[in-house]
Short mmCIF file of C-alpha atoms in Angstrom, two decimals:
data_model
loop_
_atom_site.label_atom_id
_atom_site.label_comp_id
_atom_site.label_asym_id
_atom_site.label_seq_id
_atom_site.Cartn_x
_atom_site.Cartn_y
_atom_site.Cartn_z
CA UNK A 1 147.47 72.48 50.60
CA UNK A 2 147.69 68.75 50.97
CA UNK A 3 150.98 66.97 50.46
CA UNK A 4 151.23 63.26 49.78
CA UNK A 5 154.84 62.22 49.26
CA UNK A 6 156.22 64.62 46.69
CA UNK A 7 152.81 65.45 45.25
CA UNK A 8 151.15 68.70 46.26
CA UNK A 9 147.40 69.22 45.99
CA UNK A 10 146.56 72.92 46.11
CA UNK A 11 143.18 74.24 47.27
CA UNK A 12 142.18 74.88 43.64
CA UNK A 13 143.08 71.29 42.73
CA UNK A 14 140.82 69.99 45.48
CA UNK A 15 137.97 72.20 44.22
CA UNK A 16 138.49 70.87 40.68
CA UNK A 17 138.61 67.25 41.91
CA UNK A 18 135.46 67.82 43.93
CA UNK A 19 133.70 69.29 40.88
CA UNK A 20 134.88 66.36 38.75
CA UNK A 21 133.47 63.84 41.26
CA UNK A 22 130.19 65.80 41.44
CA UNK A 23 129.98 65.75 37.63
CA UNK A 24 130.54 61.98 37.58
CA UNK A 25 127.86 61.35 40.19
CA UNK A 26 125.47 63.63 38.30
CA UNK A 27 126.11 61.74 35.05
CA UNK A 28 125.41 58.38 36.71
CA UNK A 29 122.20 59.68 38.26
CA UNK A 30 121.07 61.20 34.95
CA UNK A 31 121.86 58.40 32.55
CA UNK A 32 121.59 55.31 34.72
CA UNK A 33 119.07 56.00 37.47
CA UNK A 34 116.70 58.52 35.95
CA UNK A 35 113.17 57.63 37.05
CA UNK A 36 111.50 59.48 34.16
CA UNK A 37 113.41 57.35 31.68
CA UNK A 38 112.95 54.04 33.45
CA UNK A 39 109.23 53.95 34.01
CA UNK A 40 106.58 51.85 32.41
CA UNK A 41 107.27 51.33 28.73
CA UNK A 42 104.44 51.93 26.30
CA UNK A 43 105.87 51.68 22.82
CA UNK A 44 108.73 50.04 20.97
CA UNK A 45 110.90 52.05 18.60
CA UNK A 46 112.53 50.07 15.80
CA UNK A 47 115.21 51.87 13.86
CA UNK A 48 117.17 50.85 10.77
CA UNK A 49 120.41 52.80 10.08
CA UNK A 50 119.75 56.55 10.15
CA UNK A 51 116.08 56.27 9.17
CA UNK A 52 113.51 57.68 11.58
CA UNK A 53 112.32 54.95 13.99
CA UNK A 54 109.03 53.14 13.51
CA UNK A 55 106.82 52.96 16.58
CA UNK A 56 104.86 49.87 17.67
CA UNK A 57 102.46 49.57 20.58
CA UNK A 58 103.48 47.14 23.33
CA UNK A 59 99.90 46.22 24.18
CA UNK A 60 99.52 44.23 20.99
CA UNK A 61 101.34 40.88 20.89
CA UNK A 62 103.04 40.33 17.55
CA UNK A 63 106.25 39.42 15.73
CA UNK A 64 107.78 42.09 13.53
CA UNK A 65 110.09 41.30 10.63
CA UNK A 66 112.54 44.07 9.77
CA UNK A 67 114.81 44.05 6.76
CA UNK A 68 118.31 45.16 7.72
CA UNK A 69 121.57 45.56 5.91
CA UNK A 70 122.53 41.87 5.78
CA UNK A 71 119.15 40.19 6.16
CA UNK A 72 116.04 40.15 8.25
CA UNK A 73 115.61 40.44 12.03
CA UNK A 74 112.61 39.12 13.92
CA UNK A 75 111.41 41.12 16.92
CA UNK A 76 108.80 39.77 19.30
CA UNK A 77 106.42 41.89 21.39
CA UNK A 78 104.77 40.03 24.28
CA UNK A 79 103.23 41.12 27.59
CA UNK A 80 104.58 44.66 27.37
CA UNK A 81 108.12 43.44 26.69
CA UNK A 82 110.14 43.12 23.51
CA UNK A 83 113.14 41.08 22.30
CA UNK A 84 115.02 39.97 19.23
CA UNK A 85 114.17 36.34 18.48
CA UNK A 86 116.19 35.94 15.31
CA UNK A 87 118.84 37.87 13.47
CA UNK A 88 120.85 37.24 10.33
CA UNK A 89 124.12 38.21 12.00
CA UNK A 90 126.85 35.85 13.16
CA UNK A 91 127.25 36.77 16.84
CA UNK A 92 123.57 37.01 17.83
CA UNK A 93 124.36 39.51 20.60
CA UNK A 94 120.97 41.14 20.08
CA UNK A 95 119.18 37.82 20.65
CA UNK A 96 121.24 36.96 23.75
CA UNK A 97 120.45 40.41 25.16
CA UNK A 98 117.03 39.01 26.08
CA UNK A 99 113.88 40.87 27.00
CA UNK A 100 113.67 44.66 27.12
CA UNK A 101 111.33 45.49 29.98
CA UNK A 102 111.55 49.11 31.15
CA UNK A 103 111.51 52.37 29.25
CA UNK A 104 114.96 53.29 27.97
CA UNK A 105 116.12 49.69 27.50
CA UNK A 106 117.98 49.25 24.24
CA UNK A 107 119.21 46.34 22.13
CA UNK A 108 120.99 46.60 18.83
CA UNK A 109 122.29 44.45 16.03
CA UNK A 110 125.26 46.32 14.63
CA UNK A 111 125.95 44.12 11.54
CA UNK A 112 122.32 44.43 10.50
CA UNK A 113 122.17 48.10 11.62
CA UNK A 114 118.90 47.61 13.52
CA UNK A 115 118.25 48.88 17.01
CA UNK A 116 115.18 48.63 19.20
CA UNK A 117 114.33 50.79 22.19
CA UNK A 118 111.44 50.92 24.64
CA UNK A 119 109.81 54.27 25.14
CA UNK A 120 107.64 55.29 28.09
CA UNK A 121 104.86 57.78 28.54
CA UNK A 122 107.15 60.33 30.22
CA UNK A 123 110.13 60.26 27.89
CA UNK A 124 108.51 61.88 24.86
CA UNK A 125 111.07 64.60 25.00
CA UNK A 126 114.67 63.49 25.08
CA UNK A 127 116.71 66.19 26.79
CA UNK A 128 119.81 65.29 24.78
CA UNK A 129 118.60 64.41 21.34
CA UNK A 130 115.84 67.02 21.23
CA UNK A 131 112.29 66.05 20.40
CA UNK A 132 111.98 62.77 18.56
CA UNK B 1 167.16 75.07 -6.28
CA UNK B 2 168.13 74.31 -2.77
CA UNK B 3 165.68 74.99 0.00
CA UNK B 4 167.22 76.47 3.05
CA UNK B 5 165.51 76.69 6.44
CA UNK B 6 166.77 78.54 9.40
CA UNK B 7 165.60 77.09 12.69
CA UNK B 8 165.73 78.74 16.06
CA UNK B 9 165.77 77.47 19.60
CA UNK B 10 161.97 77.43 19.81
CA UNK B 11 161.71 75.17 16.74
CA UNK B 12 164.17 72.72 18.26
CA UNK B 13 162.20 72.65 21.50
CA UNK B 14 158.88 72.00 19.68
CA UNK B 15 160.49 69.25 17.58
CA UNK B 16 161.99 67.54 20.63
CA UNK B 17 158.76 67.63 22.66
CA UNK B 18 156.64 66.56 19.69
CA UNK B 19 158.99 63.63 19.02
CA UNK B 20 158.60 62.55 22.64
CA UNK B 21 154.80 62.85 22.50
CA UNK B 22 154.62 60.94 19.18
CA UNK B 23 156.76 58.12 20.59
CA UNK B 24 154.57 57.76 23.67
CA UNK B 25 151.40 57.96 21.57
CA UNK B 26 152.57 55.17 19.22
CA UNK B 27 153.79 52.89 22.02
CA UNK B 28 150.46 53.38 23.76
CA UNK B 29 148.53 52.54 20.56
CA UNK B 30 150.30 49.16 20.48
CA UNK B 31 148.71 48.04 23.75
CA UNK B 32 145.15 46.74 23.65
CA UNK B 33 142.67 48.67 25.77
CA UNK B 34 140.33 46.93 28.23
CA UNK B 35 137.51 49.20 27.10
CA UNK B 36 137.31 50.71 23.61
CA UNK B 37 137.85 54.44 23.85
CA UNK B 38 139.76 54.37 27.12
CA UNK B 39 143.49 54.95 26.87
CA UNK B 40 145.91 56.12 29.57
CA UNK B 41 146.71 59.19 27.45
CA UNK B 42 150.29 59.45 28.63
CA UNK B 43 151.13 61.51 25.54
CA UNK B 44 149.08 64.24 27.15
CA UNK B 45 151.63 64.39 29.97
CA UNK B 46 153.97 65.90 27.39
CA UNK B 47 151.30 68.37 26.22
CA UNK B 48 150.51 69.39 29.80
CA UNK B 49 154.17 69.74 30.71
CA UNK B 50 154.75 71.89 27.61
CA UNK B 51 151.71 74.00 28.44
CA UNK B 52 152.79 74.64 32.03
CA UNK B 53 156.42 75.33 31.22
CA UNK B 54 156.40 76.99 27.79
CA UNK B 55 152.87 78.33 27.36
CA UNK B 56 149.87 77.48 25.20
CA UNK B 57 151.37 78.41 21.83
CA UNK B 58 154.13 75.83 22.18
CA UNK B 59 151.66 73.28 23.58
CA UNK B 60 149.36 73.83 20.58
CA UNK B 61 152.20 73.23 18.13
CA UNK B 62 153.36 70.10 19.97
CA UNK B 63 149.80 68.78 20.25
CA UNK B 64 148.93 69.31 16.57
CA UNK B 65 152.22 67.78 15.43
CA UNK B 66 151.61 64.80 17.71
CA UNK B 67 148.09 64.20 16.37
CA UNK B 68 148.99 64.58 12.70
CA UNK B 69 152.31 62.73 12.63
CA UNK B 70 151.27 59.81 14.83
CA UNK B 71 148.13 59.36 12.71
CA UNK B 72 150.33 59.25 9.60
CA UNK B 73 152.55 56.64 11.24
CA UNK B 74 149.63 54.55 12.50
CA UNK B 75 147.74 54.86 9.21
CA UNK B 76 144.69 56.61 10.62
CA UNK B 77 145.19 60.03 8.99
CA UNK B 78 141.80 61.66 8.13
CA UNK B 79 139.94 58.60 9.45
CA UNK B 80 137.34 58.76 12.25
CA UNK B 81 140.09 57.94 14.76
CA UNK B 82 142.04 60.94 13.56
CA UNK B 83 138.99 63.21 13.86
CA UNK B 84 138.39 61.99 17.43
CA UNK B 85 142.04 62.44 18.33
CA UNK B 86 142.15 65.95 16.87
CA UNK B 87 138.94 67.14 18.49
CA UNK B 88 140.04 65.73 21.85
CA UNK B 89 143.43 67.40 21.62
CA UNK B 90 142.04 70.81 20.60
CA UNK B 91 139.27 70.77 23.21
CA UNK B 92 141.51 69.71 26.07
CA UNK B 93 144.04 72.39 25.14
CA UNK B 94 141.36 75.07 25.03
CA UNK B 95 140.16 73.94 28.46
CA UNK B 96 143.73 74.33 29.76
CA UNK B 97 143.86 77.82 28.25
CA UNK B 98 140.49 78.83 29.73
CA UNK B 99 141.39 77.39 33.14
CA UNK B 100 144.66 79.28 33.25
CA UNK B 101 143.19 82.53 31.95
CA UNK B 102 141.84 83.97 35.25
CA UNK B 103 145.03 83.01 37.13
CA UNK B 104 147.12 85.28 34.90
CA UNK B 105 145.92 88.17 37.07
CA UNK B 106 148.69 88.79 39.55
CA UNK B 107 146.45 88.75 42.64
CA UNK B 108 145.05 85.34 41.69
CA UNK B 109 148.35 83.87 40.58
CA UNK B 110 149.12 82.10 43.85
CA UNK B 111 145.79 80.21 43.63
CA UNK B 112 146.75 78.68 40.28
CA UNK B 113 146.02 74.92 40.33
CA UNK B 114 148.91 72.48 40.11
CA UNK B 115 149.38 69.96 37.32
CA UNK B 116 146.74 67.67 38.84
CA UNK B 117 143.91 70.20 38.55
CA UNK B 118 144.89 70.99 34.98
CA UNK B 119 145.23 67.31 34.06
CA UNK B 120 141.82 66.35 35.45
CA UNK B 121 139.99 69.18 33.67
CA UNK B 122 141.87 68.47 30.43
CA UNK B 123 141.11 64.76 30.53
CA UNK B 124 137.41 65.38 31.22
CA UNK B 125 137.12 67.82 28.30
CA UNK B 126 139.17 65.46 26.12
CA UNK B 127 136.83 62.58 26.88
CA UNK B 128 133.57 64.52 26.60
CA UNK B 129 134.71 66.26 23.42
CA UNK B 130 135.55 62.94 21.79
CA UNK B 131 132.33 61.48 23.06
CA UNK B 132 130.21 64.28 21.60
CA UNK B 133 132.02 64.07 18.25
CA UNK B 134 131.53 60.29 18.19
CA UNK B 135 127.87 60.68 19.09
CA UNK B 136 127.21 63.53 16.64
CA UNK B 137 129.05 62.18 13.59
CA UNK B 138 129.30 58.41 13.94
CA UNK B 139 126.70 56.91 16.30
CA UNK B 140 123.79 59.37 16.72
CA UNK B 141 121.85 57.13 19.09
CA UNK B 142 120.64 58.26 22.54
CA UNK B 143 121.64 54.88 24.01
CA UNK B 144 125.30 55.87 23.67
CA UNK B 145 124.89 58.23 26.61
CA UNK B 146 124.64 55.24 28.96
CA UNK B 147 128.38 54.84 28.41
CA UNK B 148 129.24 58.45 29.23
CA UNK B 149 129.38 58.04 33.06
CA UNK B 150 131.84 55.13 32.70
CA UNK B 151 134.03 57.08 30.32
CA UNK B 152 134.06 60.14 32.59
CA UNK B 153 134.94 57.96 35.62
CA UNK B 154 137.98 56.66 33.73
CA UNK B 155 138.81 60.20 32.58
CA UNK B 156 138.90 61.45 36.18
CA UNK B 157 141.07 58.56 37.41
CA UNK B 158 143.49 58.68 34.47
CA UNK B 159 143.57 62.48 34.68
CA UNK B 160 144.73 62.29 38.31
CA UNK B 161 147.40 59.74 37.34
CA UNK B 162 148.76 61.81 34.47
CA UNK B 163 148.60 64.96 36.64
CA UNK B 164 150.73 63.27 39.31
CA UNK B 165 153.23 62.11 36.65
CA UNK B 166 153.42 65.65 35.25
CA UNK B 167 153.95 67.17 38.68
CA UNK B 168 156.74 64.71 39.51
CA UNK B 169 158.32 65.52 36.14
CA UNK B 170 158.19 69.26 36.86
CA UNK B 171 159.64 68.69 40.36
CA UNK B 172 162.53 66.69 38.87
CA UNK B 173 163.31 69.36 36.29
CA UNK B 174 163.14 72.22 38.80
CA UNK B 175 165.65 70.47 41.07
CA UNK B 176 168.33 70.48 38.36
#
């Protein structure tokens, strides 16, 4: 029992709070600092709407043109990195996002419904989404 | 033909608590949120209070009435917002029910958590339930999970706040 002012924390409350903090820390370590997801990137996944993503190798330097919902988006692959260089949308958030460098990095253009994601050698199996 | 309803004390109680929850829900919807998806969830103080004082059946009625009527008032009935609200409400209430279940045994009764423990677990299930529904139905992209830790952090903090409010409310009412 811990009393602060008029508020009483019972032993069970403290256990629940402790578990909640542990859960939060675990979520941060899994989704933000997971080494298997943030290694060397090998391929670029380009996805339009709900279609299955198309995979491109990062070793080959090229510019990809993808037709989206409102127009085309240009995606550049260079030196193992990828970025949007042009998009038909108004805000250009995807272009300002800059280079994607490590596996797991994601950029998306919501108006055009196009998203790109880097994939590494070790993240073939996504624990949450199932196999890709 | 004239319809005639007879209402009892329980109906009046549910109506009163639901009206309170709906009012709080609508006032809260008027304020912009710093982060989409994060709301203080003060209407859940009413649900939690009802659950602790009158049991899960009453809390379920109040919660469902709150979700349906406030969505009708706000114009989001049967929209994605409504689906998120409903799934969050049902999941958090079932977590309250499951958490209380073992403490109904008389020898465990004194270990029952206070409002804070209930509020934190309810707000975490509320948030993760909504998150999973949003991910499964609306944005099935693995990148969405990068937001989950932030959402859960807010859920824990706001859960503690609403738990403290609920406990102070119960203290006030018990003193009368």
